[in-house]
Short mmCIF file of C-alpha atoms in Angstrom, two decimals:
data_model
loop_
_atom_site.label_atom_id
_atom_site.label_comp_id
_atom_site.label_asym_id
_atom_site.label_seq_id
_atom_site.Cartn_x
_atom_site.Cartn_y
_atom_site.Cartn_z
CA UNK A 1 -11.76 2.50 21.16
CA UNK A 2 -13.22 3.87 17.90
CA UNK A 3 -10.72 5.28 15.42
CA UNK A 4 -11.55 7.91 12.72
CA UNK A 5 -11.07 6.87 9.02
CA UNK A 6 -7.57 8.15 8.72
CA UNK A 7 -5.21 5.68 7.40
CA UNK A 8 -1.85 4.47 9.12
CA UNK A 9 0.89 2.49 7.39
CA UNK A 10 4.38 2.31 8.82
CA UNK A 11 7.30 3.72 6.98
CA UNK A 12 8.70 1.31 4.32
CA UNK A 13 12.18 2.01 2.96
CA UNK A 14 13.22 0.91 -0.38
CA UNK A 15 16.37 1.87 -2.45
CA UNK A 16 15.13 4.71 -4.80
CA UNK A 17 16.86 7.52 -6.83
CA UNK A 18 15.15 10.72 -7.53
CA UNK A 19 17.02 14.06 -9.06
CA UNK A 20 15.91 17.48 -8.58
CA UNK A 21 17.01 20.36 -10.54
CA UNK A 22 18.16 23.43 -8.15
CA UNK A 23 18.13 27.08 -9.29
CA UNK A 24 20.45 28.50 -6.66
CA UNK A 25 23.73 26.80 -5.52
CA UNK A 26 22.54 27.09 -1.82
CA UNK A 27 18.94 26.07 -2.42
CA UNK A 28 17.92 23.07 -0.54
CA UNK A 29 14.76 21.15 -1.31
CA UNK A 30 12.79 18.41 0.33
CA UNK A 31 9.95 16.53 -1.43
CA UNK A 32 7.30 13.70 -0.81
CA UNK A 33 5.91 12.35 -3.82
CA UNK A 34 3.36 9.87 -5.38
CA UNK A 35 4.13 6.25 -3.87
CA UNK A 36 5.96 8.18 -0.88
CA UNK A 37 9.08 8.74 -2.52
CA UNK A 38 11.02 11.15 -0.11
CA UNK A 39 14.11 13.16 -1.11
CA UNK A 40 15.41 15.06 2.01
CA UNK A 41 17.33 18.36 2.31
CA UNK A 42 20.66 16.55 2.18
CA UNK A 43 19.39 14.80 -1.08
CA UNK A 44 19.35 11.37 0.48
CA UNK A 45 16.26 9.32 -0.79
CA UNK A 46 13.91 6.58 0.36
CA UNK A 47 10.52 5.41 -0.51
CA UNK A 48 8.20 5.97 2.37
CA UNK A 49 4.61 5.45 3.46
CA UNK A 50 3.51 8.26 5.71
CA UNK A 51 2.11 7.35 8.98
CA UNK A 52 -1.07 9.33 9.63
CA UNK A 53 -0.14 12.96 9.53
CA UNK A 54 2.99 14.63 10.90
CA UNK A 55 5.58 17.15 10.02
CA UNK A 56 7.47 16.31 6.90
CA UNK A 57 9.43 19.64 7.32
CA UNK A 58 9.86 21.81 10.49
CA UNK A 59 12.53 24.41 10.03
CA UNK A 60 13.63 27.99 10.24
CA UNK A 61 14.53 29.53 6.99
CA UNK A 62 15.77 32.89 7.02
CA UNK A 63 13.26 35.00 9.45
CA UNK A 64 10.51 32.47 8.84
CA UNK A 65 9.57 29.18 10.53
CA UNK A 66 7.85 26.85 8.21
CA UNK A 67 5.99 23.69 9.26
CA UNK A 68 4.74 21.55 6.51
CA UNK A 69 2.36 18.68 7.12
CA UNK A 70 1.24 16.37 4.32
CA UNK A 71 -1.83 13.99 4.81
CA UNK A 72 -1.61 10.66 3.40
CA UNK A 73 -4.81 8.67 1.77
CA UNK A 74 -5.32 5.41 -0.19
CA UNK A 75 -5.25 6.08 -3.95
CA UNK A 76 -8.19 3.90 -5.11
CA UNK A 77 -7.18 4.32 -8.67
CA UNK A 78 -3.60 3.35 -8.24
CA UNK A 79 -3.35 -0.12 -6.67
CA UNK A 80 -4.23 1.34 -3.30
CA UNK A 81 -0.69 3.07 -2.69
CA UNK A 82 -0.69 5.72 -0.13
CA UNK A 83 0.23 9.20 -1.68
CA UNK A 84 -0.18 12.97 -0.15
CA UNK A 85 -3.73 14.13 -0.82
CA UNK A 86 -3.61 17.16 1.42
CA UNK A 87 -0.94 19.65 2.92
CA UNK A 88 -1.19 22.04 5.84
CA UNK A 89 1.18 24.88 6.15
CA UNK A 90 2.05 27.17 8.92
CA UNK A 91 4.51 29.98 8.38
CA UNK A 92 5.53 32.41 11.22
CA UNK A 93 7.46 35.55 10.80
CA UNK A 94 10.01 35.07 13.73
CA UNK A 95 10.42 38.87 14.01
CA UNK A 96 7.04 40.16 13.85
CA UNK A 97 4.98 37.03 15.00
CA UNK A 98 2.80 37.42 11.92
CA UNK A 99 1.67 34.13 10.73
CA UNK A 100 -0.50 32.10 8.42
CA UNK A 101 -2.10 28.85 8.85
CA UNK A 102 -3.11 27.58 5.35
CA UNK A 103 -4.07 24.55 3.51
CA UNK A 104 -4.87 22.93 0.14
CA UNK A 105 -5.72 19.29 -1.26
CA UNK A 106 -6.32 17.21 -4.42
CA UNK A 107 -9.90 18.03 -4.20
CA UNK A 108 -9.67 21.73 -3.96
CA UNK A 109 -7.10 21.83 -6.80
CA UNK A 110 -9.28 19.80 -8.90
CA UNK A 111 -12.27 21.97 -8.31
CA UNK A 112 -10.02 25.24 -8.84
CA UNK A 113 -8.98 23.52 -12.06
CA UNK A 114 -12.68 23.39 -13.22
CA UNK A 115 -14.24 26.26 -11.91
CA UNK A 116 -11.45 28.90 -11.33
CA UNK A 117 -13.76 30.61 -8.68
CA UNK A 118 -11.91 29.89 -5.64
CA UNK A 119 -8.36 30.26 -4.66
CA UNK A 120 -6.36 27.01 -4.42
CA UNK A 121 -5.22 27.86 -0.94
CA UNK A 122 -7.70 28.03 2.04
CA UNK A 123 -6.68 30.29 4.93
CA UNK A 124 -7.48 28.63 8.28
CA UNK A 125 -5.87 31.23 10.55
CA UNK A 126 -3.82 34.25 10.32
CA UNK A 127 -3.16 36.39 7.12
CA UNK A 128 -1.61 35.18 4.04
CA UNK A 129 0.18 38.55 3.61
CA UNK A 130 2.97 37.11 5.55
CA UNK A 131 4.15 35.43 2.20
CA UNK A 132 4.55 37.02 -1.15
CA UNK A 133 2.42 34.22 -3.09
CA UNK A 134 -0.27 31.98 -2.36
CA UNK A 135 -2.02 30.78 -5.42
CA UNK A 136 -1.97 28.66 -8.43
CA UNK A 137 1.30 28.59 -10.51
CA UNK A 138 0.43 27.66 -14.03
CA UNK A 139 3.87 27.10 -15.03
CA UNK A 140 4.51 24.60 -12.30
CA UNK A 141 0.96 23.32 -12.68
CA UNK A 142 0.84 23.34 -8.82
CA UNK A 143 -0.42 25.49 -5.88
CA UNK A 144 2.55 27.35 -4.56
CA UNK A 145 3.23 29.30 -1.36
CA UNK A 146 6.20 31.42 -1.59
CA UNK A 147 8.47 33.98 0.35
CA UNK A 148 10.52 35.27 -2.47
CA UNK A 149 14.13 34.43 -2.04
CA UNK A 150 13.39 32.59 1.08
CA UNK A 151 11.38 29.47 0.80
CA UNK A 152 8.47 28.01 -1.04
CA UNK A 153 6.12 25.19 -0.62
CA UNK A 154 4.65 23.40 -3.78
CA UNK A 155 1.83 20.92 -4.02
CA UNK A 156 0.90 19.15 -7.26
CA UNK A 157 -2.51 17.67 -7.43
CA UNK A 158 -1.59 15.42 -10.56
CA UNK A 159 1.72 14.14 -9.34
CA UNK A 160 0.34 13.87 -5.60
CA UNK A 161 3.48 15.48 -4.39
CA UNK A 162 4.70 18.02 -1.90
CA UNK A 163 7.98 19.97 -2.49
CA UNK A 164 9.54 22.22 0.25
CA UNK A 165 12.40 24.46 -0.77
CA UNK A 166 14.59 26.74 1.55
CA UNK A 167 17.13 29.09 0.04
CA UNK A 168 18.82 30.15 3.08
CA UNK A 169 22.00 28.06 3.45
CA UNK A 170 21.79 28.68 7.17
CA UNK A 171 18.30 27.25 7.70
CA UNK A 172 17.69 25.34 10.85
CA UNK A 173 15.71 22.04 10.57
CA UNK A 174 14.24 20.61 13.85
CA UNK A 175 15.59 17.05 12.84
CA UNK A 176 14.37 14.09 14.73
CA UNK A 177 11.71 13.14 15.10
CA UNK A 178 9.78 16.38 14.21
CA UNK A 179 11.23 16.41 10.62
CA UNK A 180 11.81 13.69 8.14
CA UNK A 181 13.62 16.28 5.97
CA UNK A 182 16.45 17.50 8.23
CA UNK A 183 20.18 16.57 7.22
CA UNK A 184 20.36 14.41 10.26
CA UNK A 185 17.15 12.41 9.30
CA UNK A 186 18.92 9.34 7.93
CA UNK A 187 18.76 5.67 8.83
CA UNK A 188 22.11 5.96 10.56
CA UNK A 189 21.26 8.86 12.42
CA UNK A 190 18.24 7.17 13.50
CA UNK A 191 19.99 3.79 14.41
CA UNK A 192 22.52 6.01 16.44
CA UNK A 193 19.62 7.70 18.28
CA UNK A 194 18.14 4.38 18.99
CA UNK A 195 21.42 3.09 20.22
CA UNK A 196 21.76 6.23 22.48
CA UNK A 197 18.26 6.43 23.90
CA UNK A 198 17.65 2.62 24.19
CA UNK A 199 20.64 0.71 24.38
CA UNK A 200 20.50 -3.08 23.45
CA UNK A 201 17.57 -2.37 20.85
CA UNK A 202 19.64 -2.66 17.91
CA UNK A 203 17.77 -5.43 16.16
CA UNK A 204 14.96 -3.51 14.72
CA UNK A 205 14.26 -3.08 10.93
CA UNK A 206 14.31 0.21 9.38
CA UNK A 207 10.45 0.24 9.15
CA UNK A 208 10.08 -0.70 12.73
CA UNK A 209 12.78 1.99 13.80
CA UNK A 210 11.09 4.75 12.07
CA UNK A 211 7.54 3.80 13.36
CA UNK A 212 9.01 3.46 16.73
CA UNK A 213 10.48 6.98 16.66
CA UNK A 214 7.31 8.65 15.20
CA UNK A 215 4.97 6.91 17.62
CA UNK A 216 7.16 7.60 20.66
CA UNK A 217 6.90 11.23 20.30
CA UNK A 218 3.16 12.31 20.44
CA UNK A 219 4.02 15.91 19.46
CA UNK A 220 4.91 14.63 16.15
CA UNK A 221 1.62 13.09 15.01
CA UNK A 222 -1.49 15.54 14.67
CA UNK A 223 -4.66 13.74 13.78
CA UNK A 224 -6.96 12.22 16.54
CA UNK A 225 -6.50 8.70 15.18
CA UNK A 226 -2.73 8.99 15.17
CA UNK A 227 -2.69 10.60 18.70
CA UNK A 228 -4.56 7.40 19.90
CA UNK A 229 -1.84 5.42 18.45
CA UNK A 230 0.90 7.41 19.97
CA UNK A 231 -0.77 7.26 23.33
CA UNK A 232 -1.24 3.63 23.13
CA UNK A 233 2.72 3.17 22.30
CA UNK A 234 4.20 5.56 24.54
CA UNK A 235 2.44 3.85 27.39
CA UNK A 236 3.55 0.26 26.18
CA UNK A 237 5.92 -1.78 28.31
CA UNK A 238 6.91 -3.76 25.15
CA UNK A 239 7.62 -0.91 22.58
CA UNK A 240 10.30 -2.75 20.74
CA UNK A 241 8.16 -5.96 20.37
CA UNK A 242 5.08 -3.80 19.42
CA UNK A 243 7.12 -1.87 16.81
CA UNK A 244 8.56 -5.04 15.13
CA UNK A 245 5.47 -7.12 15.18
CA UNK A 246 2.85 -4.24 14.16
CA UNK A 247 4.92 -3.04 11.16
CA UNK A 248 5.34 -6.51 10.06
CA UNK A 249 1.58 -6.70 9.48
CA UNK A 250 1.96 -4.28 6.52
CA UNK A 251 5.27 -5.06 5.34
CA UNK A 252 3.73 -7.34 2.48
CA UNK A 253 2.18 -4.49 0.06
CA UNK A 254 -0.42 -6.61 -1.15
CA UNK A 255 -1.73 -7.65 2.47
CA UNK A 256 -1.85 -3.88 3.18
CA UNK A 257 -3.78 -3.33 -0.02
CA UNK A 258 -6.07 -5.95 0.92
CA UNK A 259 -6.59 -4.68 4.37
CA UNK A 260 -7.19 -1.10 3.21
CA UNK A 261 -10.57 -2.47 1.40
CA UNK A 262 -12.16 -3.64 4.86
CA UNK A 263 -14.52 -1.40 6.89
CA UNK A 264 -11.84 -0.80 9.44
CA UNK A 265 -9.05 1.52 8.76
CA UNK A 266 -5.33 0.46 8.49
CA UNK A 267 -4.82 2.67 11.74
CA UNK A 268 -7.54 0.72 13.47
CA UNK A 269 -5.74 -2.56 12.67
CA UNK A 270 -2.49 -1.16 13.89
CA UNK A 271 -4.13 0.08 17.04
CA UNK A 272 -5.71 -3.64 17.71
CA UNK A 273 -2.03 -4.84 17.20
CA UNK A 274 -0.62 -2.42 19.71
CA UNK A 275 -3.45 -3.69 22.19
CA UNK A 276 -2.47 -7.36 21.43
CA UNK A 277 1.11 -6.96 22.16
CA UNK A 278 1.26 -4.13 24.98
CA UNK A 279 -1.84 -5.24 26.88
CA UNK A 280 -1.59 -9.08 26.40
CA UNK A 281 -5.17 -9.10 24.56
CA UNK A 282 -4.42 -11.25 21.64
CA UNK A 283 -7.92 -11.44 20.82
CA UNK A 284 -7.66 -7.88 19.74
CA UNK A 285 -6.42 -8.74 16.56
CA UNK A 286 -8.81 -11.67 15.72
CA UNK A 287 -10.84 -9.66 13.51
CA UNK A 288 -7.93 -8.57 11.50
CA UNK A 289 -6.68 -12.04 11.23
CA UNK A 290 -10.01 -13.16 10.23
CA UNK A 291 -10.24 -10.78 7.49
CA UNK A 292 -6.72 -11.64 6.17
CA UNK A 293 -7.79 -15.33 6.23
CA UNK A 294 -10.95 -14.70 4.48
CA UNK A 295 -9.77 -12.13 1.92
CA UNK A 296 -6.26 -11.43 1.71
CA UNK A 297 -4.71 -14.81 0.98
CA UNK A 298 -4.22 -16.11 -2.66
CA UNK A 299 -7.08 -15.40 -4.73
CA UNK A 300 -7.10 -18.79 -6.28
CA UNK A 301 -9.51 -21.24 -4.72
CA UNK A 302 -10.72 -18.44 -2.43
CA UNK A 303 -14.22 -19.05 -1.12
CA UNK A 304 -16.61 -16.96 -3.31
CA UNK A 305 -20.47 -16.32 -4.10
CA UNK A 306 -20.37 -14.66 -7.18
CA UNK A 307 -17.79 -13.79 -10.04
CA UNK A 308 -17.43 -10.20 -8.26
CA UNK A 309 -15.68 -12.05 -5.40
CA UNK A 310 -13.02 -12.98 -7.66
CA UNK A 311 -10.20 -10.65 -9.34
CA UNK A 312 -11.32 -8.78 -12.42
CA UNK A 313 -9.54 -8.81 -15.75
CA UNK A 314 -7.70 -12.06 -15.29
CA UNK A 315 -10.36 -14.67 -16.68
CA UNK A 316 -11.34 -15.74 -13.16
CA UNK A 317 -14.82 -17.00 -12.18
CA UNK A 318 -16.52 -18.13 -9.33
CA UNK A 319 -16.92 -22.06 -9.88
CA UNK A 320 -18.73 -24.02 -7.28
CA UNK A 321 -18.10 -21.50 -4.56
CA UNK A 322 -14.33 -21.13 -5.33
CA UNK A 323 -12.55 -18.68 -7.33
CA UNK A 324 -10.90 -20.63 -10.43
CA UNK A 325 -9.76 -19.78 -13.91
CA UNK A 326 -12.67 -19.92 -16.35
CA UNK A 327 -12.76 -23.38 -17.53
CA UNK A 328 -10.37 -23.81 -20.47
CA UNK A 329 -7.83 -21.11 -19.20
CA UNK A 330 -4.64 -22.21 -17.63
CA UNK A 331 -3.68 -21.04 -14.18
CA UNK A 332 -0.09 -19.53 -14.48
CA UNK A 333 1.75 -20.12 -11.13
CA UNK A 334 4.54 -17.38 -12.29
CA UNK A 335 1.94 -14.68 -13.43
CA UNK A 336 -0.98 -15.41 -10.86
CA UNK A 337 -3.45 -14.97 -13.71
CA UNK A 338 -5.57 -17.04 -16.08
CA UNK A 339 -4.06 -17.70 -19.81
CA UNK A 340 -5.76 -18.94 -22.77
CA UNK A 341 -2.70 -20.89 -23.91
CA UNK A 342 0.15 -22.85 -22.44
CA UNK A 343 3.04 -24.30 -24.46
CA UNK A 344 3.38 -27.91 -23.58
CA UNK A 345 6.82 -27.23 -22.24
CA UNK A 346 5.43 -25.10 -19.55
CA UNK A 347 2.45 -27.48 -18.71
CA UNK A 348 2.83 -28.45 -15.16
CA UNK A 349 2.26 -31.75 -13.27
CA UNK A 350 -0.13 -29.96 -11.01
CA UNK A 351 -3.99 -29.61 -11.73
CA UNK A 352 -7.03 -27.13 -11.11
CA UNK A 353 -9.88 -29.12 -9.87
CA UNK A 354 -13.31 -28.33 -11.25
CA UNK A 355 -15.81 -30.50 -9.13
CA UNK A 356 -18.93 -31.98 -10.60
CA UNK A 357 -17.69 -31.30 -14.28
CA UNK A 358 -16.38 -33.29 -17.29
CA UNK A 359 -15.77 -33.15 -20.91
CA UNK A 360 -17.98 -35.47 -22.70
CA UNK A 361 -17.85 -36.87 -26.18
CA UNK A 362 -14.26 -38.26 -25.85
CA UNK A 363 -14.82 -41.65 -24.45
CA UNK A 364 -11.12 -43.10 -24.40
CA UNK A 365 -11.06 -44.23 -20.64
CA UNK A 366 -8.96 -46.18 -18.64
CA UNK A 367 -9.87 -48.04 -15.44
CA UNK A 368 -7.51 -46.82 -12.49
CA UNK A 369 -7.59 -44.69 -9.32
CA UNK A 370 -7.65 -40.71 -9.38
CA UNK A 371 -4.01 -40.43 -8.33
CA UNK A 372 -3.03 -42.84 -11.21
CA UNK A 373 -5.19 -41.04 -13.66
CA UNK A 374 -3.56 -37.55 -12.66
CA UNK A 375 -0.14 -39.01 -12.78
CA UNK A 376 -0.89 -40.65 -16.28
CA UNK A 377 -2.01 -37.36 -17.35
CA UNK A 378 0.91 -35.24 -15.92
CA UNK A 379 3.20 -37.41 -17.77
CA UNK A 380 1.55 -37.35 -21.25
CA UNK A 381 2.26 -33.93 -23.09
CA UNK A 382 -0.80 -34.45 -25.23
CA UNK A 383 -3.10 -34.44 -21.97
CA UNK A 384 -4.02 -30.95 -20.97
CA UNK A 385 -6.97 -32.08 -19.07
CA UNK A 386 -8.65 -35.10 -17.89
CA UNK A 387 -12.02 -36.03 -16.54
CA UNK A 388 -12.42 -38.60 -13.89
CA UNK A 389 -15.50 -40.51 -12.88
CA UNK A 390 -15.27 -41.47 -9.31
CA UNK A 391 -18.37 -43.57 -9.06
CA UNK A 392 -16.49 -45.97 -11.25
CA UNK A 393 -12.93 -45.12 -11.24
CA UNK A 394 -12.78 -44.38 -14.71
CA UNK A 395 -10.09 -42.04 -16.27
CA UNK A 396 -10.78 -39.94 -19.30
CA UNK A 397 -7.66 -38.11 -20.59
CA UNK A 398 -8.42 -35.34 -23.14
CA UNK A 399 -6.27 -33.54 -25.66
CA UNK A 400 -8.46 -30.50 -25.62
CA UNK A 401 -9.48 -27.81 -23.26
CA UNK A 402 -12.99 -26.53 -22.79
CA UNK A 403 -11.98 -23.33 -24.66
CA UNK A 404 -11.43 -25.70 -27.69
CA UNK A 405 -14.78 -27.43 -27.35
CA UNK A 406 -17.13 -25.34 -25.03
CA UNK A 407 -20.08 -27.65 -26.02
CA UNK A 408 -18.39 -30.71 -24.85
CA UNK A 409 -17.64 -29.23 -21.13
CA UNK A 410 -20.62 -29.93 -18.89
CA UNK A 411 -20.54 -28.52 -15.41
CA UNK A 412 -23.52 -30.60 -14.25
CA UNK A 413 -22.32 -34.06 -13.00
CA UNK A 414 -22.97 -33.69 -9.28
CA UNK A 415 -21.54 -36.61 -7.13
CA UNK A 416 -20.57 -38.28 -10.29
CA UNK A 417 -17.47 -36.92 -12.07
CA UNK A 418 -14.80 -34.17 -11.59
CA UNK A 419 -12.63 -32.35 -14.36
CA UNK A 420 -8.84 -31.35 -13.99
CA UNK A 421 -6.82 -29.22 -15.98
CA UNK A 422 -3.10 -28.70 -15.73
CA UNK A 423 -1.50 -25.55 -14.50
CA UNK A 424 1.09 -23.53 -16.43
CA UNK A 425 4.38 -22.29 -15.68
#
């Protein structure tokens, strides 16, 4: 079924420490920041990737009910990491039933900073008279929604962060699963909930567990795409297996970053995975697996049509239909980049193959097989490169690289010779 372009990535938990200054002894704050750093009301911290749009905070603070829903997006300028790019807030006065549903976003704040002609907050329903302040706070460099002495919601465009503060020590959080900020929203609490509700399912990772809880409550997710995911998940006969297998797809950040560059949203791939596990339709994940195979593996020796298909800024080039280091540069196994020099002690007994190429003018040749030729060069500290003429089994060890003699390097020996350069540590 068609899915919107909203993006889904399961929660990913890491060890992280974030500190906040509290102006009041009884004030509690919850925030989600750049790269998904979450600090809960109880000050526990974790790094999370927001799965779609759902309630970060849903709590009663004094006479006010506050629901805060951040939206996540792929930051194209920051390694395709996920950060909040918009936030919806609904505030309800429990005594009068007055309310306001209001939003702001990175785009709106950027426009406000440039023109100063519109309010940074856009009222969608109700009246902002229910709060005392709904404007841009220059001292905070953020859009702030505030009821003095009760609560505040702060959204920073520059920091891609949402901070919710409640000054009422008796505030009531909805807890799991509606709020990730409640005092009970901890890994232990989630595991306890799973043990109680789903006995025997104690072998799930933290990532899968949170994904399970969020998707298994369709009142949490709020976008059309996320509702499709929740609908598929709640009707799934194999929920635990689906949570574990589908979360694993995005557990590797580099793979998730790569998948985010395709025409299909990550939510779409997640839906395909759920279809595969829940419905037994294994072909549903074929498009994703094909994209991973073609685009998300190691860049070295990946198929290419032009230099644009290879990584930028690391001296890579498309050579004979494969991404390789520009001839003369060493491939560094440890750094996964191409370097212009490599100490002899770091030169490896592995080689990069440059087909149909050779260094000419250095004619010390040895009659031997290719395997013997490469072994001999690997054992020689003065042999960073070697050419092999396979039509006559001639081995030409070199003491230079194409960077040291670019004229001597010839990449036009079809069906005649191949060139090899050592890898670097």
